Coordinates of C-alpha atoms in Angstrom, one line a residue:
Chain A
M1482 CA -42.1 -77.3 -84.6
N1483 CA -41.2 -75.3 -87.6
P1484 CA -38.9 -77.6 -89.7
L1485 CA -36.2 -74.9 -90.1
A1486 CA -36.2 -74.3 -86.3
L1487 CA -36.1 -78.0 -85.6
S1488 CA -33.2 -78.5 -88.0
L1489 CA -31.2 -75.7 -86.4
I1490 CA -31.8 -77.1 -82.9
L1491 CA -31.0 -80.7 -83.8
T1492 CA -27.8 -79.6 -85.6
T1493 CA -26.7 -77.7 -82.6
L1494 CA -27.5 -80.6 -80.4
L1495 CA -25.4 -82.9 -82.6
A1496 CA -22.6 -80.2 -82.7
G1497 CA -22.5 -79.9 -78.9
T1498 CA -21.9 -83.6 -78.3
L1499 CA -19.4 -83.9 -81.1
I1500 CA -17.5 -80.8 -79.8
T1501 CA -17.3 -82.3 -76.3
M1502 CA -16.3 -85.7 -77.6
M1503 CA -13.6 -84.3 -79.8
S1504 CA -12.0 -81.8 -77.4
S1505 CA -8.8 -82.0 -75.4
H1506 CA -9.2 -78.6 -73.8
W1507 CA -11.6 -78.3 -70.9
L1508 CA -13.1 -75.0 -72.1
T1509 CA -14.4 -76.5 -75.4
A1510 CA -15.7 -79.6 -73.6
W1511 CA -17.6 -77.4 -71.2
M1512 CA -18.9 -75.4 -74.2
G1513 CA -20.2 -78.5 -75.9
L1514 CA -22.0 -79.5 -72.7
E1515 CA -23.6 -76.1 -72.5
M1516 CA -24.7 -76.3 -76.1
N1517 CA -26.3 -79.7 -75.4
M1518 CA -28.2 -78.3 -72.4
L1519 CA -29.4 -75.2 -74.1
T1520 CA -30.7 -76.9 -77.2
M1521 CA -32.4 -79.6 -75.3
I1522 CA -34.8 -77.1 -73.7
P1523 CA -37.0 -76.4 -76.8
I1524 CA -36.9 -80.1 -77.6
L1525 CA -38.3 -80.9 -74.1
M1526 CA -40.8 -78.2 -74.5
K1527 CA -42.2 -79.3 -77.9
T1528 CA -45.6 -80.1 -76.5
T1529 CA -47.5 -77.2 -75.2
N1530 CA -48.7 -78.3 -71.8
P1531 CA -47.4 -77.0 -68.5
R1532 CA -46.0 -80.4 -67.5
S1533 CA -43.4 -80.2 -70.3
T1534 CA -42.5 -76.7 -69.3
E1535 CA -42.0 -77.8 -65.8
A1536 CA -39.9 -80.8 -66.9
A1537 CA -37.8 -78.5 -69.1
T1538 CA -37.3 -76.0 -66.2
K1539 CA -36.1 -78.8 -63.9
Y1540 CA -33.7 -80.1 -66.5
F1541 CA -32.3 -76.6 -67.0
M1542 CA -31.9 -76.0 -63.3
T1543 CA -30.0 -79.2 -62.6
Q1544 CA -27.9 -79.1 -65.7
A1545 CA -26.9 -75.5 -65.2
M1546 CA -25.9 -76.2 -61.6
A1547 CA -23.8 -79.1 -62.9
S1548 CA -22.2 -76.9 -65.5
M1549 CA -21.4 -74.3 -62.9
M1550 CA -19.8 -76.9 -60.7
L1551 CA -17.8 -78.1 -63.6
M1552 CA -16.6 -74.6 -64.5
M1553 CA -15.5 -74.2 -60.8
A1554 CA -13.6 -77.5 -61.0
L1555 CA -11.9 -76.3 -64.2
T1556 CA -10.9 -73.0 -62.7
I1557 CA -9.5 -74.7 -59.6
N1558 CA -7.5 -77.1 -61.8
L1559 CA -6.2 -74.2 -63.8
M1560 CA -5.2 -72.4 -60.6
Y1561 CA -3.2 -75.4 -59.3
S1562 CA -1.8 -76.9 -62.4
G1563 CA -1.8 -74.1 -65.0
Q1564 CA -3.1 -76.2 -67.8
W1565 CA -6.4 -77.1 -69.4
S1566 CA -5.9 -80.7 -70.4
I1567 CA -8.8 -83.1 -69.5
T1568 CA -6.7 -86.2 -68.8
K1569 CA -4.4 -84.7 -66.2
M1570 CA -6.6 -83.1 -63.4
T1571 CA -4.2 -83.9 -60.6
N1572 CA -5.7 -81.7 -58.0
P1573 CA -8.2 -83.9 -56.0
V1574 CA -10.6 -81.1 -55.3
A1575 CA -10.9 -80.2 -59.0
S1576 CA -11.2 -83.8 -60.2
N1577 CA -13.8 -84.8 -57.5
M1578 CA -15.9 -81.7 -58.1
A1579 CA -15.8 -82.3 -61.8
L1580 CA -16.7 -86.0 -61.2
M1581 CA -19.8 -84.9 -59.2
A1582 CA -20.8 -82.4 -61.9
L1583 CA -20.5 -85.0 -64.6
M1584 CA -22.5 -87.5 -62.5
T1585 CA -25.3 -84.9 -62.1
K1586 CA -25.3 -84.5 -65.9
L1587 CA -25.6 -88.3 -66.3
G1588 CA -28.3 -88.7 -63.7
S1589 CA -26.6 -91.1 -61.4
A1590 CA -27.3 -91.3 -57.6
P1591 CA -27.2 -89.3 -55.4
F1592 CA -27.9 -86.7 -58.1
H1593 CA -30.6 -88.7 -59.9
F1594 CA -33.8 -87.0 -58.7
W1595 CA -34.3 -85.1 -61.9
V1596 CA -34.3 -88.1 -64.2
P1597 CA -37.8 -89.7 -63.5
E1598 CA -39.5 -86.3 -63.3
V1599 CA -38.1 -84.9 -66.5
T1600 CA -38.6 -88.1 -68.4
Q1601 CA -42.2 -88.4 -67.3
G1602 CA -43.0 -84.9 -68.1
V1603 CA -42.1 -85.0 -71.8
E1604 CA -43.2 -87.1 -74.7
L1605 CA -41.6 -90.3 -75.7
T1606 CA -39.3 -89.0 -78.4
P1607 CA -37.7 -86.2 -76.3
G1608 CA -37.4 -88.6 -73.5
M1609 CA -35.5 -91.0 -75.8
I1610 CA -33.1 -88.3 -76.8
L1611 CA -32.7 -87.4 -73.1
L1612 CA -31.8 -90.9 -72.0
T1613 CA -29.6 -91.9 -74.9
W1614 CA -27.9 -89.0 -76.7
Q1615 CA -27.3 -86.9 -73.6
K1616 CA -25.3 -89.6 -72.0
L1617 CA -22.6 -89.6 -74.7
A1618 CA -20.9 -86.3 -73.9
P1619 CA -20.5 -86.5 -70.1
L1620 CA -19.4 -90.2 -70.3
S1621 CA -16.8 -89.3 -72.9
L1622 CA -15.4 -86.7 -70.4
L1623 CA -15.6 -89.2 -67.5
Y1624 CA -13.7 -91.8 -69.6
Q1625 CA -10.8 -89.4 -69.9
M1626 CA -10.6 -87.9 -66.4
A1627 CA -11.6 -90.8 -64.2
T1628 CA -8.1 -92.0 -63.5
Y1629 CA -7.3 -89.0 -61.1
T1630 CA -10.6 -89.1 -59.1
N1631 CA -11.2 -90.7 -55.9
T1632 CA -12.5 -94.2 -56.9
N1633 CA -14.4 -94.6 -53.7
L1634 CA -16.7 -91.8 -54.9
I1635 CA -17.3 -93.7 -58.2
Y1636 CA -18.0 -97.0 -56.5
L1637 CA -20.4 -95.3 -54.0
S1638 CA -22.3 -93.5 -56.6
G1639 CA -22.5 -96.6 -58.8
L1640 CA -23.7 -98.9 -56.1
L1641 CA -26.3 -96.3 -55.0
S1642 CA -27.4 -95.9 -58.6
I1643 CA -28.0 -99.6 -59.0
L1644 CA -29.9 -99.7 -55.7
I1645 CA -32.0 -96.6 -56.4
G1646 CA -32.6 -97.7 -60.0
G1647 CA -33.8 -101.1 -58.8
W1648 CA -35.9 -100.1 -55.9
G1649 CA -37.2 -96.9 -57.4
G1650 CA -38.7 -98.6 -60.4
L1651 CA -40.6 -101.2 -58.5
N1652 CA -43.6 -99.1 -57.7
Q1653 CA -44.0 -97.5 -61.1
T1654 CA -46.8 -98.0 -63.6
Q1655 CA -45.7 -95.3 -66.1
L1656 CA -43.3 -96.6 -68.7
R1657 CA -41.3 -93.5 -69.0
K1658 CA -40.5 -93.5 -65.3
I1659 CA -39.6 -97.2 -65.5
L1660 CA -37.1 -96.4 -68.3
A1661 CA -35.7 -93.5 -66.3
Y1662 CA -35.0 -95.8 -63.4
S1663 CA -33.6 -98.3 -65.7
S1664 CA -31.3 -95.6 -67.0
I1665 CA -30.1 -94.7 -63.5
S1666 CA -29.4 -98.3 -62.9
H1667 CA -27.4 -98.8 -66.0
M1668 CA -25.4 -95.6 -65.3
G1669 CA -24.4 -97.3 -62.0
W1670 CA -23.1 -100.3 -63.8
M1671 CA -21.2 -98.1 -66.3
L1672 CA -19.6 -96.0 -63.4
I1673 CA -18.4 -99.0 -61.4
I1674 CA -16.4 -100.6 -64.1
L1675 CA -14.8 -97.2 -65.1
P1676 CA -11.7 -97.4 -62.9
F1677 CA -11.1 -101.1 -63.8
N1678 CA -11.6 -101.2 -67.6
P1679 CA -13.1 -98.2 -69.3
T1680 CA -13.6 -100.1 -72.5
L1681 CA -16.4 -102.0 -70.8
T1682 CA -18.0 -98.7 -69.9
L1683 CA -18.2 -97.8 -73.6
L1684 CA -19.5 -101.3 -74.4
N1685 CA -22.2 -101.1 -71.8
L1686 CA -23.1 -97.6 -73.1
T1687 CA -23.4 -98.8 -76.7
I1688 CA -25.5 -101.8 -75.8
Y1689 CA -27.7 -99.7 -73.4
I1690 CA -28.3 -97.1 -76.1
M1691 CA -29.3 -99.8 -78.6
L1692 CA -31.7 -101.4 -76.1
T1693 CA -33.2 -98.1 -74.9
L1694 CA -33.7 -96.9 -78.5
S1695 CA -35.4 -100.1 -79.4
I1696 CA -37.8 -99.9 -76.5
F1697 CA -38.6 -96.3 -77.0
M1698 CA -39.2 -96.9 -80.7
I1699 CA -41.6 -99.8 -79.9
L1700 CA -43.5 -97.7 -77.4
T1701 CA -43.7 -94.7 -79.8
N1702 CA -45.0 -96.9 -82.6
T1703 CA -47.8 -98.4 -80.5
F1704 CA -48.6 -95.1 -78.6
T1705 CA -48.2 -96.9 -75.2
T1706 CA -47.0 -94.8 -72.2
S1707 CA -48.4 -96.7 -69.2
M1708 CA -48.8 -100.3 -68.2
S1709 CA -52.6 -100.1 -68.8
S1710 CA -52.1 -99.3 -72.5
L1711 CA -49.4 -102.0 -72.6
T1712 CA -52.0 -104.6 -71.9
L1713 CA -53.8 -103.7 -75.1
M1714 CA -50.7 -103.9 -77.3
W1715 CA -51.1 -107.5 -78.2
N1716 CA -54.1 -106.6 -80.3
K1717 CA -52.4 -103.8 -82.3
T1718 CA -49.1 -105.4 -83.2
P1719 CA -48.4 -108.9 -81.9
A1720 CA -45.0 -108.9 -83.5
M1721 CA -43.9 -105.8 -81.6
T1722 CA -45.3 -107.2 -78.4
I1723 CA -43.0 -110.2 -78.7
M1724 CA -40.1 -108.0 -79.7
L1725 CA -40.7 -105.9 -76.6
M1726 CA -40.6 -109.0 -74.5
T1727 CA -37.2 -110.0 -75.8
T1728 CA -35.8 -106.5 -75.7
L1729 CA -36.9 -106.1 -72.1
L1730 CA -35.3 -109.4 -71.1
S1731 CA -32.1 -108.2 -72.8
L1732 CA -32.3 -104.9 -70.9
G1733 CA -32.5 -106.9 -67.7
G1734 CA -29.3 -108.8 -68.6
L1735 CA -30.6 -112.3 -69.3
P1736 CA -28.5 -114.6 -71.4
P1737 CA -28.5 -115.5 -74.3
L1738 CA -29.5 -111.9 -75.3
S1739 CA -27.1 -109.0 -75.9
G1740 CA -27.8 -107.3 -72.6
F1741 CA -26.0 -110.2 -70.9
M1742 CA -22.7 -109.3 -72.6
P1743 CA -21.8 -106.2 -70.7
K1744 CA -22.9 -107.5 -67.3
W1745 CA -21.0 -110.8 -67.8
L1746 CA -17.8 -109.0 -68.9
M1747 CA -18.1 -106.5 -66.0
I1748 CA -18.5 -109.1 -63.4
H1749 CA -15.6 -111.1 -64.9
E1750 CA -13.4 -108.0 -64.8
L1751 CA -14.4 -107.2 -61.3
T1752 CA -13.7 -110.7 -60.0
K1753 CA -10.3 -110.7 -61.9
N1754 CA -9.5 -107.7 -59.7
N1755 CA -10.2 -109.6 -56.5
S1756 CA -13.5 -107.7 -55.7
I1757 CA -16.1 -110.2 -54.8
I1758 CA -18.7 -108.4 -52.7
M1759 CA -19.3 -105.6 -55.1
P1760 CA -20.2 -107.6 -58.2
L1761 CA -22.2 -109.9 -56.0
T1762 CA -24.3 -106.9 -54.7
M1763 CA -24.6 -105.5 -58.3
A1764 CA -25.8 -108.8 -59.7
I1765 CA -28.3 -109.3 -57.0
M1766 CA -29.6 -105.7 -57.3
A1767 CA -30.0 -106.2 -61.1
L1768 CA -32.6 -108.7 -60.2
L1769 CA -34.8 -105.8 -58.9
N1770 CA -34.7 -104.3 -62.4
M1771 CA -35.5 -107.7 -63.8
Y1772 CA -38.5 -108.0 -61.6
F1773 CA -40.3 -104.9 -63.1
Y1774 CA -39.3 -105.8 -66.6
M1775 CA -40.9 -109.2 -66.0
R1776 CA -44.0 -107.4 -64.8
L1777 CA -44.1 -105.5 -68.0
I1778 CA -43.6 -108.6 -70.1
Y1779 CA -46.2 -110.5 -68.1
Y1780 CA -48.8 -107.8 -68.8
S1781 CA -48.0 -107.2 -72.4
S1782 CA -47.3 -110.7 -73.8
L1783 CA -48.0 -113.4 -71.3
T1784 CA -51.4 -112.4 -70.1
I1785 CA -54.6 -111.0 -71.6
L1786 CA -56.4 -109.1 -68.9
P1787 CA -60.2 -109.5 -68.7
S1788 CA -62.0 -107.1 -71.1
T1789 CA -65.2 -106.9 -73.1
N1790 CA -65.3 -108.8 -76.4
N1791 CA -65.3 -105.7 -78.6
M1792 CA -62.0 -104.7 -77.1
K1793 CA -60.4 -107.9 -78.4
M1794 CA -61.1 -107.0 -82.0
T1795 CA -59.7 -103.5 -82.6
W1796 CA -59.8 -102.0 -86.0
R1797 CA -56.3 -102.0 -87.5
F1798 CA -55.3 -98.6 -88.9
T1799 CA -52.4 -98.2 -91.2
N1800 CA -49.2 -97.3 -89.3
T1801 CA -48.1 -93.8 -90.1
K1802 CA -45.0 -93.8 -87.9
H1803 CA -41.9 -94.9 -89.6
T1804 CA -40.3 -98.1 -88.4
M1805 CA -37.3 -98.0 -90.7
T1806 CA -34.6 -98.5 -88.1
L1807 CA -36.6 -100.6 -85.8
P1808 CA -35.8 -104.1 -87.2
T1809 CA -32.1 -103.5 -87.2
L1810 CA -32.1 -102.2 -83.7
I1811 CA -34.2 -105.1 -82.4
T1812 CA -31.9 -107.6 -84.0
L1813 CA -28.8 -105.9 -82.6
S1814 CA -30.3 -105.6 -79.2
N1815 CA -31.2 -109.2 -79.0
M1816 CA -28.7 -111.3 -80.9
L1817 CA -25.3 -109.7 -80.3
L1818 CA -24.0 -112.1 -77.6
P1819 CA -22.2 -114.5 -80.0
L1820 CA -20.1 -111.5 -81.2
T1821 CA -18.6 -111.0 -77.8
P1822 CA -15.0 -111.6 -79.0
M1823 CA -15.3 -108.6 -81.3
I1824 CA -15.2 -106.1 -78.4
S1825 CA -11.4 -106.0 -78.8
M1826 CA -12.2 -103.5 -81.6
L1827 CA -13.4 -101.0 -79.1
E1828 CA -9.9 -100.8 -77.5
Chain B
M1403 CA -2.9 -50.6 -54.8
M1404 CA -2.7 -54.2 -53.5
Y1405 CA -5.7 -53.6 -51.4
I1406 CA -7.8 -51.9 -54.0
V1407 CA -8.0 -54.9 -56.2
F1408 CA -8.9 -57.1 -53.2
I1409 CA -11.6 -54.7 -52.0
M1410 CA -13.0 -54.5 -55.5
G1411 CA -13.1 -58.3 -55.6
V1412 CA -15.0 -58.4 -52.3
L1413 CA -17.5 -55.7 -53.5
Y1414 CA -17.9 -57.7 -56.7
V1415 CA -19.1 -60.7 -54.7
V1416 CA -21.4 -58.5 -52.6
G1417 CA -22.9 -57.3 -55.8
F1418 CA -23.5 -60.9 -56.9
I1419 CA -25.1 -61.6 -53.5
G1420 CA -27.3 -58.5 -54.1
F1421 CA -28.9 -60.0 -57.2
S1422 CA -28.8 -63.6 -56.3
S1423 CA -31.0 -62.9 -53.3
K1424 CA -33.6 -62.5 -56.0
P1425 CA -35.2 -59.0 -55.8
S1426 CA -37.1 -57.8 -58.8
P1427 CA -35.0 -57.7 -62.0
V1428 CA -35.0 -53.9 -61.8
Y1429 CA -32.9 -54.0 -58.7
G1430 CA -31.1 -57.1 -59.9
G1431 CA -30.0 -55.2 -63.0
M1432 CA -28.7 -52.4 -61.0
S1433 CA -26.7 -54.8 -58.9
L1434 CA -25.3 -56.4 -62.1
V1435 CA -24.2 -53.0 -63.3
V1436 CA -22.3 -52.4 -60.1
S1437 CA -20.7 -55.8 -60.2
G1438 CA -19.8 -55.3 -63.9
G1439 CA -18.2 -52.0 -63.2
L1440 CA -16.2 -53.5 -60.2
G1441 CA -15.2 -56.4 -62.5
C1442 CA -13.8 -54.0 -65.0
G1443 CA -11.9 -52.4 -62.1
I1444 CA -10.4 -55.7 -61.1
I1445 CA -9.2 -56.4 -64.6
M1446 CA -7.8 -52.9 -64.9
G1447 CA -6.1 -53.1 -61.6
S1448 CA -4.4 -56.3 -62.7
G1449 CA -3.0 -54.4 -65.7
G1450 CA -5.3 -55.4 -68.5
S1451 CA -6.4 -52.0 -69.7
F1452 CA -7.8 -53.2 -73.1
L1453 CA -9.8 -56.0 -71.7
G1454 CA -11.3 -53.8 -68.9
L1455 CA -12.5 -51.3 -71.4
V1456 CA -13.9 -54.2 -73.5
V1457 CA -15.9 -55.3 -70.4
F1458 CA -17.3 -51.8 -70.0
L1459 CA -18.2 -51.3 -73.7
V1460 CA -19.6 -54.7 -74.5
Y1461 CA -21.0 -56.0 -71.2
L1462 CA -22.3 -52.8 -69.6
G1463 CA -22.8 -50.8 -72.7
G1464 CA -24.3 -53.6 -74.8
M1465 CA -25.7 -56.4 -72.8
M1466 CA -26.9 -54.5 -69.8
V1467 CA -28.5 -51.8 -71.9
V1468 CA -30.6 -54.4 -73.8
F1469 CA -31.3 -56.2 -70.5
G1470 CA -32.4 -52.9 -68.9
Y1471 CA -34.8 -52.1 -71.8
T1472 CA -36.4 -55.6 -71.7
I1473 CA -36.8 -55.3 -67.9
A1474 CA -38.5 -51.9 -68.4
M1475 CA -40.9 -53.5 -70.8
A1476 CA -41.7 -56.4 -68.5
T1477 CA -41.7 -54.8 -65.1
E1478 CA -44.5 -55.0 -62.5
E1479 CA -46.3 -52.4 -60.5
Y1480 CA -44.7 -53.0 -57.1
P1481 CA -41.2 -54.5 -57.7
E1482 CA -39.8 -56.5 -54.8
T1483 CA -36.7 -55.0 -53.3
W1484 CA -34.3 -56.0 -50.6
G1485 CA -36.3 -54.2 -47.9
S1486 CA -39.8 -55.1 -48.9
N1487 CA -39.5 -59.0 -48.4
V1488 CA -38.1 -60.7 -45.4
V1489 CA -36.9 -63.6 -47.6
V1490 CA -34.9 -61.4 -49.9
L1491 CA -33.4 -59.5 -47.0
G1492 CA -32.6 -62.8 -45.2
A1493 CA -30.9 -64.2 -48.3
F1494 CA -28.8 -61.0 -48.7
L1495 CA -27.7 -61.0 -45.0
V1496 CA -26.8 -64.8 -45.2
G1497 CA -24.7 -64.1 -48.2
L1498 CA -23.0 -61.2 -46.6
L1499 CA -22.3 -63.3 -43.5
M1500 CA -20.8 -66.0 -45.7
E1501 CA -18.6 -63.5 -47.4
V1502 CA -17.4 -62.1 -44.0
F1503 CA -16.6 -65.7 -42.9
M1504 CA -14.6 -66.3 -46.1
I1505 CA -12.6 -63.1 -45.6
M1506 CA -11.9 -64.1 -42.0
W1507 CA -10.7 -67.5 -43.2
L1508 CA -8.5 -65.9 -45.8
F1509 CA -6.6 -63.9 -43.2
S1510 CA -6.3 -66.7 -40.7
G1511 CA -3.7 -69.5 -40.8
E1512 CA -0.4 -69.6 -42.6
H1513 CA -1.4 -70.3 -46.2
E1514 CA -0.7 -68.1 -49.2
L1515 CA -3.1 -65.2 -49.5
M1516 CA -5.4 -65.7 -52.5
G1517 CA -6.8 -62.6 -54.2
F1518 CA -3.6 -60.5 -53.6
Y1519 CA -1.9 -61.6 -56.7
F1520 CA -2.3 -58.9 -59.3
G1521 CA -0.6 -57.7 -62.4
G1522 CA -1.0 -60.8 -64.4
L1523 CA -2.5 -59.1 -67.4
E1524 CA 0.2 -56.7 -68.4
D1525 CA 2.8 -59.1 -69.7
L1526 CA 4.3 -58.7 -73.1
M1527 CA 4.4 -61.5 -75.6
V1528 CA 7.3 -62.1 -78.0
L1529 CA 6.1 -62.0 -81.6
G1530 CA 8.2 -62.6 -84.6
E1531 CA 11.4 -64.6 -85.2
E1532 CA 14.1 -61.8 -85.1
G1533 CA 13.4 -60.9 -81.5
F1534 CA 12.7 -57.4 -80.2
E1535 CA 9.2 -57.5 -81.4
Y1536 CA 6.9 -57.3 -78.4
V1537 CA 3.2 -57.0 -78.2
R1538 CA 0.9 -56.8 -75.2
E1539 CA -0.8 -60.0 -74.3
D1540 CA -4.3 -58.7 -73.9
Y1541 CA -4.2 -56.9 -77.3
S1542 CA -2.8 -59.9 -79.1
G1543 CA -5.3 -62.2 -77.3
G1544 CA -8.2 -60.2 -78.5
A1545 CA -6.7 -60.2 -82.0
S1546 CA -5.9 -63.9 -82.1
L1547 CA -9.6 -64.7 -81.4
Y1548 CA -10.0 -63.8 -85.1
S1549 CA -6.9 -65.6 -86.4
Y1550 CA -5.9 -68.7 -84.4
G1551 CA -9.1 -68.9 -82.5
F1552 CA -11.5 -68.6 -85.4
W1553 CA -13.2 -71.8 -84.5
F1554 CA -13.9 -70.5 -81.0
L1555 CA -15.3 -67.3 -82.5
A1556 CA -17.5 -69.2 -84.9
M1557 CA -18.8 -71.5 -82.1
A1558 CA -19.4 -68.5 -79.8
G1559 CA -21.2 -66.5 -82.5
W1560 CA -23.3 -69.6 -83.4
M1561 CA -24.2 -70.2 -79.8
L1562 CA -25.2 -66.6 -79.2
F1563 CA -27.6 -66.9 -82.2
V1564 CA -28.9 -70.2 -81.1
S1565 CA -29.5 -68.9 -77.5
I1566 CA -31.6 -66.0 -78.8
F1567 CA -33.4 -68.4 -81.0
I1568 CA -34.1 -70.8 -78.1
A1569 CA -35.2 -67.9 -75.9
I1570 CA -37.8 -66.8 -78.5
E1571 CA -38.9 -70.3 -79.2
V1572 CA -39.5 -71.0 -75.5
T1573 CA -41.3 -67.8 -74.8
R1574 CA -43.6 -68.0 -77.8
K1575 CA -47.3 -68.2 -77.2
R1576 CA -48.1 -71.9 -76.9
Y1577 CA -51.6 -72.6 -78.0

């Protein structure tokens, strides 16, 4: 895209999220969400094929519907309470409708159907922005207003998200769809802990964003989008193949990597609140996620599939993609577990 | 007078049903004009004379005119109207039915009648410390958009510009 146009669009994307995160008035928060949605459309349509256009259209339809529901919830809240503050939506109709609208924007079940289709239809970089940056604004609103919602809705949506994220990703060979189902599953974990300890939601969001950014950047650097090209990655960059393995294990929540930290703290918090069956179900369903990550690791690092001999010796071109932030991100996404006592600075 | 605002509200919703049953944009634009005029009537019936005239001027006189011209440039030979397609007619009738059900629900039961509260836009606002300085709320609201609400105005203007930019970027030829 034209650099001037791209800078305008990215500036407005940044401004939209910042306006939503900084606002205490519902109208400005809604305005920031609309800014995000509108400026995401040309980013999703950067490539010129009809698949991207279809993905951008689906994204626009679902997010516009969620914005409309949110506006209706705001108006109902204004009608019954007379004020626009985000933290005090005491009318249950308004707060639950706003909850469902924000869950649609996040892509958590049962409003998750757009996430795999939109993520698959676009390139890796817009998909990365979709799954990481676009989660910040709705979660910042949920963080503020979740105390007055019906918590059964939050638990139901969270559990369904973990189930659907686990089972949906099992039959996939395209990496973008696998990452989309992983996003759905992580949103489920973030939603469930929200009524108990919202700080852990933010911790899970931070670590999830670091992990997803690392994986997307590894995939962008090696031009892999499906499992078949993943099997040839060992020849191009063996170092990144190993990094992909450790980052995927971290995404699945395996100790001693960073991804274990939010899951451990969340299960700890849930059991402290005398809830045993739910964290048990969540932990077991996280194993489904771990299965397809293990499948990716198996095909990328642990096995070399049968191929002809000339495919084992590819010519190494110079890498033109910048990898400036990748070492930092990979280090952060793998080795943060000993720093767990530092989460008190998130409070 | 109490019923006029309510009837205008109901016809406003019927106008919305008229274009959301998706006829061709030529007929949808006509339905938008009708809805816009009735919306202006609702605002004026509630006492906000300034804001109602702003709706007529800016919305119908600015936005709808531009919309009408762009539709006229992009229209097709046999535009789809409410009578030409069973789907559009069916959607319109279903919408009308839902509106009738809603009105029936509104007048049943013992709850407070919504849609009958009017006159909320003609209040006066006290301005100035010595008292006795009153200003109409809708005038001062429009003016405070430029003073206290400057940030809102800046963001609204910026987003209008970015929306046009995005519309042009999306509908550019892509090859």
